[in-house]
PDB file of C-alpha atoms in Angstrom:
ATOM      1  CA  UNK L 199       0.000   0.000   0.000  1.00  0.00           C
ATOM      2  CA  UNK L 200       2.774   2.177   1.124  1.00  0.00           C
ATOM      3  CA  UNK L 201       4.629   2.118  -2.586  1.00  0.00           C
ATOM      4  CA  UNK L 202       1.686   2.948  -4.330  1.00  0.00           C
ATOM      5  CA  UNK L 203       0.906   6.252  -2.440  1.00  0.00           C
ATOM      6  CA  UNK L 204       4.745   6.855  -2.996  1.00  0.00           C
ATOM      7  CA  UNK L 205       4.101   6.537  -6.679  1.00  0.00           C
ATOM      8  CA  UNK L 206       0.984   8.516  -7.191  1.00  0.00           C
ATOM      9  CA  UNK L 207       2.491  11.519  -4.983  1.00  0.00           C
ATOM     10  CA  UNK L 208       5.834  11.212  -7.359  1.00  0.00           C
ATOM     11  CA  UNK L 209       3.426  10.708 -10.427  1.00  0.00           C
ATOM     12  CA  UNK L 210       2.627  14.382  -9.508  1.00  0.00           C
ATOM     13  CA  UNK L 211       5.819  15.505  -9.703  1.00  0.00           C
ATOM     14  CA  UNK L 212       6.515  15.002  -5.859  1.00  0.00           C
ATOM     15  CA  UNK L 213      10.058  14.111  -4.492  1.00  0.00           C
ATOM     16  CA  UNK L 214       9.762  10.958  -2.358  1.00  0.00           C
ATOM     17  CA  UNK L 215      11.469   9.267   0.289  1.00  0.00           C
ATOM     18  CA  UNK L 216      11.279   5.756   1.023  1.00  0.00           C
ATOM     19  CA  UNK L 217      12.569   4.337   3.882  1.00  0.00           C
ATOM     20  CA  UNK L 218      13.216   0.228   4.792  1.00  0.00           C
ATOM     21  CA  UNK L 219      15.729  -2.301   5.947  1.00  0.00           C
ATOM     22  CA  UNK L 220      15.744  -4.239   2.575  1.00  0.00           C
ATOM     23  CA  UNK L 221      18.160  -2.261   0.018  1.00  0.00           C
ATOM     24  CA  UNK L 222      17.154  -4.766  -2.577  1.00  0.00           C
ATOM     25  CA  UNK L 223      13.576  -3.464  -2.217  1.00  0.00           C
ATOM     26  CA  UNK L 224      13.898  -0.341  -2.109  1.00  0.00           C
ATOM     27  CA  UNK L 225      16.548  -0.440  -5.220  1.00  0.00           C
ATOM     28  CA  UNK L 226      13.895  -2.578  -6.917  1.00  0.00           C
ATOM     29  CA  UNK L 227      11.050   0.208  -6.234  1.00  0.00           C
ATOM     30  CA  UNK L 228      13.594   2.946  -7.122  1.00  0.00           C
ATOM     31  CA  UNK L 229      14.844   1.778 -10.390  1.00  0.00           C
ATOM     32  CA  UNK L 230      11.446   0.498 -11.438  1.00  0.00           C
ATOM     33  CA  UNK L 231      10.196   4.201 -11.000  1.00  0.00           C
ATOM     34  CA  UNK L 232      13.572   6.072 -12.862  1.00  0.00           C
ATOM     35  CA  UNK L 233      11.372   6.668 -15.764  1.00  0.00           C
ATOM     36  CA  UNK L 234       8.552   8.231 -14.501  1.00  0.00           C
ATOM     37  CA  UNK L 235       7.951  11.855 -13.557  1.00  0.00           C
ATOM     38  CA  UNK L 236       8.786  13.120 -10.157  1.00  0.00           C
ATOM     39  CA  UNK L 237      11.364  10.584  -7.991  1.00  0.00           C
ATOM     40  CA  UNK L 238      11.601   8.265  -5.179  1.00  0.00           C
ATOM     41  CA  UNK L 239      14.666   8.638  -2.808  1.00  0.00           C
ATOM     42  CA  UNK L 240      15.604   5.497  -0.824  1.00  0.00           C
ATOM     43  CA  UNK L 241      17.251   5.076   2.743  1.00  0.00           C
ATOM     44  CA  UNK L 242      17.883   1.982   4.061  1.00  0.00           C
ATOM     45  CA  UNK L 243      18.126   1.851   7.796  1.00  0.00           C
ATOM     46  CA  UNK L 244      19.665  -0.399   9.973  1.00  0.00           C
ATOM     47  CA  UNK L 245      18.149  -2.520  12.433  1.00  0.00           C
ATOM     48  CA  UNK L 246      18.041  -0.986  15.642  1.00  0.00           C
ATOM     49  CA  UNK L 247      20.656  -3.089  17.588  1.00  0.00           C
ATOM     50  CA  UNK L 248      23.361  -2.594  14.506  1.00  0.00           C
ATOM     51  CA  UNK L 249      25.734   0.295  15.655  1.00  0.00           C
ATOM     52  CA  UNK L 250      26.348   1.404  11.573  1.00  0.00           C
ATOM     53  CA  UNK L 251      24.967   4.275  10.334  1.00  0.00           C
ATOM     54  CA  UNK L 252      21.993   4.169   7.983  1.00  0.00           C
ATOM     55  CA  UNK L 253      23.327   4.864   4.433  1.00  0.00           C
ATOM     56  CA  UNK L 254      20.899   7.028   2.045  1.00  0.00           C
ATOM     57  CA  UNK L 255      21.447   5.861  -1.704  1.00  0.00           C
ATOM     58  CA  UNK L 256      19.309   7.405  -4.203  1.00  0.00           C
TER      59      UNK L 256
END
């Protein structure tokens, strides 16, 4: 549900931000919207008992 109201805000142009633990998802959603209008920014966070810092990739 999440990804599709990312994709109808960034069908209008929006910038989005996406945020999960996954970076395979999120890459997935990311490069499956590069065409479109508007774009979807991922961060992947770490769990919350890893000491690294979350990287933001977009």
């Amino acid at each position: 549900l999440g990804i599709l109201i990312a994709q109808e805000f960034a069908a209008d142009g929006a910038n989005v931000y996406a945020t999960g633990r996954h970076r395979e998802v999120l890459d997935q959603v990311a490069n499956t919207w590069k065409a479109q209008r508007g774009s979807i920014i991922t961060y992947v966070r770490q769990p919350l008992n890893d000491d690294h810092d979350a990287e933001a990739h977009t």
